[in-house]
PDB file of C-alpha atoms in Angstrom:
ATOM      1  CA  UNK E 738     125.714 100.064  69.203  1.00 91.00           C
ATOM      2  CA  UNK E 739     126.568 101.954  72.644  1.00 97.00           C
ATOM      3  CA  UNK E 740     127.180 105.112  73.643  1.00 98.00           C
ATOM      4  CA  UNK E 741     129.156 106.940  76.228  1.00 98.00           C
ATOM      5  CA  UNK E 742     126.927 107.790  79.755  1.00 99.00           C
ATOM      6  CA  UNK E 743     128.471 109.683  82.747  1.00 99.00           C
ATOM      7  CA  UNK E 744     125.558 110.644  85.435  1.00 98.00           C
ATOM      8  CA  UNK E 745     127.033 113.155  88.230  1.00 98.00           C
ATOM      9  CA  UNK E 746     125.697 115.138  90.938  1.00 97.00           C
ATOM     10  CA  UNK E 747     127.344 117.599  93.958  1.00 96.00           C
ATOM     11  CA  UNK E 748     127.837 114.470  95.733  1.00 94.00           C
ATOM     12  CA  UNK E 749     130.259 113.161  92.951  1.00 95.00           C
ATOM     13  CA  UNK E 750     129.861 110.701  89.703  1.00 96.00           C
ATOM     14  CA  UNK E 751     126.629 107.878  89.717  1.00 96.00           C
ATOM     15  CA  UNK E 752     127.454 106.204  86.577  1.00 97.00           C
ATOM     16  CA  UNK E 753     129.776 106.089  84.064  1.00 98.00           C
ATOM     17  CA  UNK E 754     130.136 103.653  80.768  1.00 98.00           C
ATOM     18  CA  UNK E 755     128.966 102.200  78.327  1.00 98.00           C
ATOM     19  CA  UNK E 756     125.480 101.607  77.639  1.00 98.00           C
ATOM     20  CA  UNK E 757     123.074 100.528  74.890  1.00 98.00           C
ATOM     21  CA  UNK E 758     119.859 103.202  76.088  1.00 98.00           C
ATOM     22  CA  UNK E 759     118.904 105.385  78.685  1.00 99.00           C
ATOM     23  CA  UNK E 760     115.529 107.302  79.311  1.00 98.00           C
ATOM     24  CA  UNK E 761     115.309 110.149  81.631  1.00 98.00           C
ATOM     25  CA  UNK E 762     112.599 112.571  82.807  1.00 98.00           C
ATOM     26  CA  UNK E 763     112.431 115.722  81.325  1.00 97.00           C
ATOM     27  CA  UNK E 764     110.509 118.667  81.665  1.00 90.00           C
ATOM     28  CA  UNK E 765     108.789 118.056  78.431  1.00 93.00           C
ATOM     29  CA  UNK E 766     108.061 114.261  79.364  1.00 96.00           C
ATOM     30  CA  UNK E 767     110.325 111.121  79.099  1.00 97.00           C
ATOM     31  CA  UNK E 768     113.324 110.562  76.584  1.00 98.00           C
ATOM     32  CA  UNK E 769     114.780 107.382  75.476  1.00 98.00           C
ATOM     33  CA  UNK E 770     118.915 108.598  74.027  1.00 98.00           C
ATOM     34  CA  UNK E 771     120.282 105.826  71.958  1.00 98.00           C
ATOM     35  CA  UNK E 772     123.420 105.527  70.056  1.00 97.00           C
ATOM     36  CA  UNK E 773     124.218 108.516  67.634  1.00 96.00           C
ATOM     37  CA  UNK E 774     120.978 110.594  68.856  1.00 96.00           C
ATOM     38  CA  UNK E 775     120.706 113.911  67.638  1.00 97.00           C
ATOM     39  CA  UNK E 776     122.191 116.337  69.876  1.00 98.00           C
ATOM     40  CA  UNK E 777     120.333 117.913  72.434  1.00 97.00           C
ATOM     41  CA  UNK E 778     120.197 119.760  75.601  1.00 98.00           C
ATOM     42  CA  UNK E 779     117.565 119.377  78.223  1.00 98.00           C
ATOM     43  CA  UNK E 780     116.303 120.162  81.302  1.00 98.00           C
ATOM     44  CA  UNK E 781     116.220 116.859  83.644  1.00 98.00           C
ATOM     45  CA  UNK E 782     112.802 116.443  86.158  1.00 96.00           C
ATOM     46  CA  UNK E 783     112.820 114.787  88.958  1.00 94.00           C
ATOM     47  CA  UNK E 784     111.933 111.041  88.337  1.00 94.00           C
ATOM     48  CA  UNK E 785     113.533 107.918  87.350  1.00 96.00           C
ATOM     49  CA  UNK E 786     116.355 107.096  84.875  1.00 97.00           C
ATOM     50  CA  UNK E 787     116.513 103.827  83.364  1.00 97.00           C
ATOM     51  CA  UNK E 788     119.829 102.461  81.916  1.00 98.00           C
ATOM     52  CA  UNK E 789     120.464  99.916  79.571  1.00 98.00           C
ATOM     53  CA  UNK E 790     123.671  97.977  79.399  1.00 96.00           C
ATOM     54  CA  UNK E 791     123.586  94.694  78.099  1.00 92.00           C
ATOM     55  CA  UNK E 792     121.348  92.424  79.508  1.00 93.00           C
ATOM     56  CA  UNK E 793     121.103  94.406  82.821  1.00 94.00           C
ATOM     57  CA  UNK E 794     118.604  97.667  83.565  1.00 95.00           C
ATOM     58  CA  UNK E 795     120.120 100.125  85.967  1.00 96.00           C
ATOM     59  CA  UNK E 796     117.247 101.874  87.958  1.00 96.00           C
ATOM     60  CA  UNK E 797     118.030 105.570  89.295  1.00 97.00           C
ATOM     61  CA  UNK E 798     116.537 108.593  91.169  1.00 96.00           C
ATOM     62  CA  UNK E 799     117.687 111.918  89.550  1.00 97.00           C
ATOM     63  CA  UNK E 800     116.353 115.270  90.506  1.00 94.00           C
ATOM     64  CA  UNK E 801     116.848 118.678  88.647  1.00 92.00           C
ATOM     65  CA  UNK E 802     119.394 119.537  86.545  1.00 97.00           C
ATOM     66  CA  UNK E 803     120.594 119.134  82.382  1.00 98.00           C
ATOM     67  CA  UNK E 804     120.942 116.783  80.178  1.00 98.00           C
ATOM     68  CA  UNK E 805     123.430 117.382  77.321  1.00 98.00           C
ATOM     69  CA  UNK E 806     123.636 114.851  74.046  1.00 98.00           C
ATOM     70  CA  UNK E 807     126.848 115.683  72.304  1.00 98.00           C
ATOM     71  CA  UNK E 808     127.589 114.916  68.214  1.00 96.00           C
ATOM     72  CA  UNK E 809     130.719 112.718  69.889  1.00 97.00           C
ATOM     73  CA  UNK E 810     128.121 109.753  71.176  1.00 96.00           C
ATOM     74  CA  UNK E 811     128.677 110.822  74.704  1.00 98.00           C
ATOM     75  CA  UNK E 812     125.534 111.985  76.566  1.00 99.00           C
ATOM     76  CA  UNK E 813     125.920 113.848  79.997  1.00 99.00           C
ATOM     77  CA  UNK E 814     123.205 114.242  82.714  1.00 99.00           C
ATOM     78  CA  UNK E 815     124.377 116.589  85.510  1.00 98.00           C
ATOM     79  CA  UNK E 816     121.608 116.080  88.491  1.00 98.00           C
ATOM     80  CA  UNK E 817     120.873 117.966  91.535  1.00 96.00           C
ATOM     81  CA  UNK E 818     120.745 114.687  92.689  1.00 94.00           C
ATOM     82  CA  UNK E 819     121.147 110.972  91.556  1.00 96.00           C
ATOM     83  CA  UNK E 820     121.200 107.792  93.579  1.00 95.00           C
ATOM     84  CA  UNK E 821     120.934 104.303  92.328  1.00 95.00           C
ATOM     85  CA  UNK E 822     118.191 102.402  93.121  1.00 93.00           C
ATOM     86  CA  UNK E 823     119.831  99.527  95.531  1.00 92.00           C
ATOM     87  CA  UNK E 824     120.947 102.602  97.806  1.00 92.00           C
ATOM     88  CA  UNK E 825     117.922 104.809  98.539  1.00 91.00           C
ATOM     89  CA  UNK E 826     116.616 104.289 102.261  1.00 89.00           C
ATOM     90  CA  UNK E 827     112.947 104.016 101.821  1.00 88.00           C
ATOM     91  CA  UNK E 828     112.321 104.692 105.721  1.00 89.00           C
ATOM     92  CA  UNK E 829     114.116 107.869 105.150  1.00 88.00           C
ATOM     93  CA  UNK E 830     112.599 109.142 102.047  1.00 86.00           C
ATOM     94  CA  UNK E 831     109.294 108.124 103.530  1.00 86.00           C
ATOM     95  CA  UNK E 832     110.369 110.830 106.624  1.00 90.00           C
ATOM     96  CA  UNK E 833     111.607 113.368 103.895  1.00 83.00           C
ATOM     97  CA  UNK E 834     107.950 113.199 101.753  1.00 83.00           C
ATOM     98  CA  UNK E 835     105.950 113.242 105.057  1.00 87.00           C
ATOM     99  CA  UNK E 836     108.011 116.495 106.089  1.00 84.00           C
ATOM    100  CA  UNK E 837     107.429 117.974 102.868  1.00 80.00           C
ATOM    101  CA  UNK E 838     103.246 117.255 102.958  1.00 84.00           C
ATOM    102  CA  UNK E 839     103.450 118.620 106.357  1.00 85.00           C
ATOM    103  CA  UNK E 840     105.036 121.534 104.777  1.00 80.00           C
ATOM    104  CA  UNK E 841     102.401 121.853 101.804  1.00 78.00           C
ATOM    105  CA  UNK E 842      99.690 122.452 104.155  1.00 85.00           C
ATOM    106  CA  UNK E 843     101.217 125.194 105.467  1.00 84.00           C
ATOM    107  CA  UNK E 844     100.620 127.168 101.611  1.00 80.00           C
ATOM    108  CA  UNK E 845      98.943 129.806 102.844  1.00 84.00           C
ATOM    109  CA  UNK E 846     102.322 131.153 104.869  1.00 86.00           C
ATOM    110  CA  UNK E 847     104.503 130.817 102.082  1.00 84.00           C
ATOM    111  CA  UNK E 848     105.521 133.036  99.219  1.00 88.00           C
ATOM    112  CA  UNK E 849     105.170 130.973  95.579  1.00 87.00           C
ATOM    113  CA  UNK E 850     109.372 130.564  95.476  1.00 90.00           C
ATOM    114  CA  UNK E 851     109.057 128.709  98.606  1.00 86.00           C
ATOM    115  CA  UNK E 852     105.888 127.079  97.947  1.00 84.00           C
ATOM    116  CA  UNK E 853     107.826 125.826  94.338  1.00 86.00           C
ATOM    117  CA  UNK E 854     110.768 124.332  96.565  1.00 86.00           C
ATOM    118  CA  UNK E 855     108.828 122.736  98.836  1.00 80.00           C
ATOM    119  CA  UNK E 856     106.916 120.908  95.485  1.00 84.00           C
ATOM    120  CA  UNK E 857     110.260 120.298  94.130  1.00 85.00           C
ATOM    121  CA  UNK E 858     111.612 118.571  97.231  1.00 82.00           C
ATOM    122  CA  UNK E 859     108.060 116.172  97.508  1.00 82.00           C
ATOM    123  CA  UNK E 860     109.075 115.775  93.846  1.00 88.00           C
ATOM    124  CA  UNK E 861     111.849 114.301  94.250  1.00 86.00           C
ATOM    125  CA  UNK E 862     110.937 112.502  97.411  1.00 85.00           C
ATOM    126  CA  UNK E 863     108.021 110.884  95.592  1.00 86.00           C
ATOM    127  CA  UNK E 864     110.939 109.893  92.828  1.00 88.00           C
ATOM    128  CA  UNK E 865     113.294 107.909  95.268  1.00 89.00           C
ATOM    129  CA  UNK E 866     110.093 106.405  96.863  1.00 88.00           C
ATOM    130  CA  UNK E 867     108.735 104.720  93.862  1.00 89.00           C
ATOM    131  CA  UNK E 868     112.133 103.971  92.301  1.00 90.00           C
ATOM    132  CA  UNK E 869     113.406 102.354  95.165  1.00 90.00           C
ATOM    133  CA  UNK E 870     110.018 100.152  95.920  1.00 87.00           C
ATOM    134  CA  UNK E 871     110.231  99.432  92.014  1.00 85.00           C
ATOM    135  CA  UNK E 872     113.997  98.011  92.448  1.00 81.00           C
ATOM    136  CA  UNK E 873     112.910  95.747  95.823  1.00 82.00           C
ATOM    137  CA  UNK E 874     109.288  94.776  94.239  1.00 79.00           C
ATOM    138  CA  UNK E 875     107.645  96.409  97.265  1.00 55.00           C
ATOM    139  CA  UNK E 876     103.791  98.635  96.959  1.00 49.00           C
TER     140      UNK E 876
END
């Protein structure tokens, strides 16, 4: 039995449909939603999202943001940031996380907010990096 998915983010909608599963980082660890789960809000971590539809997996990178499982069958995950696998640009990723470790070893200048961006951003960086070597079967 599916279920109802729509994925957005500021730049717009990711994914929208019908889909059989999907398991998403949390703050609390990973969740696997399927049909009819209980309902649920949650806070969404920066990692990878895995959808299920049919006999196809859908790999994404989603950063930051809620996930809300309503009684209707329709689950929502609104993301700082999402991006399908088949789009993220390793090579520019790879800049992003190397900007970000340059900017971790400057701790002892920063104030803890900043210090917590700068982890989220490496985060996230680290999330697009592994799910888009995953998708090509690269490292």
């Amino acid at each position: 039995m599916n279920f109802s998915l729509k994925i957005v983010s500021p730049d717009g909608p990711t994914f929208s449909g019908e889909v059989e599963s999907v398991s998403l980082p949390t703050a609390m660890g990973e969740i696997t939603v399927l049909s009819h789960h209980v309902p649920l809000i949650a806070v969404l971590a920066s990692g990878e999202a895995r959808i299920k539809q049919g006999n196809e997996t859908i790999f994404l990178s989603v950063s930051s943001g809620v996930i809300e499982i309503r009684p209707d069958n329709t689950v929502y995950v609104l993301a700082e940031t999402a991006e399908r696998a088949e789009q993220i640009d390793l090579a520019r990723a790879e800049t992003a996380k190397l900007r970000a470790e340059e900017l971790m070893k400057q701790r002892d200048r920063m104030d803890d907010e900043q210090f917590a961006l700068v982890m989220a951003k490496m985060e996230k960086e680290l999330a697009r990096l592994r799910v888009g070597k995953k998708w090509r079967n690269v490292g």
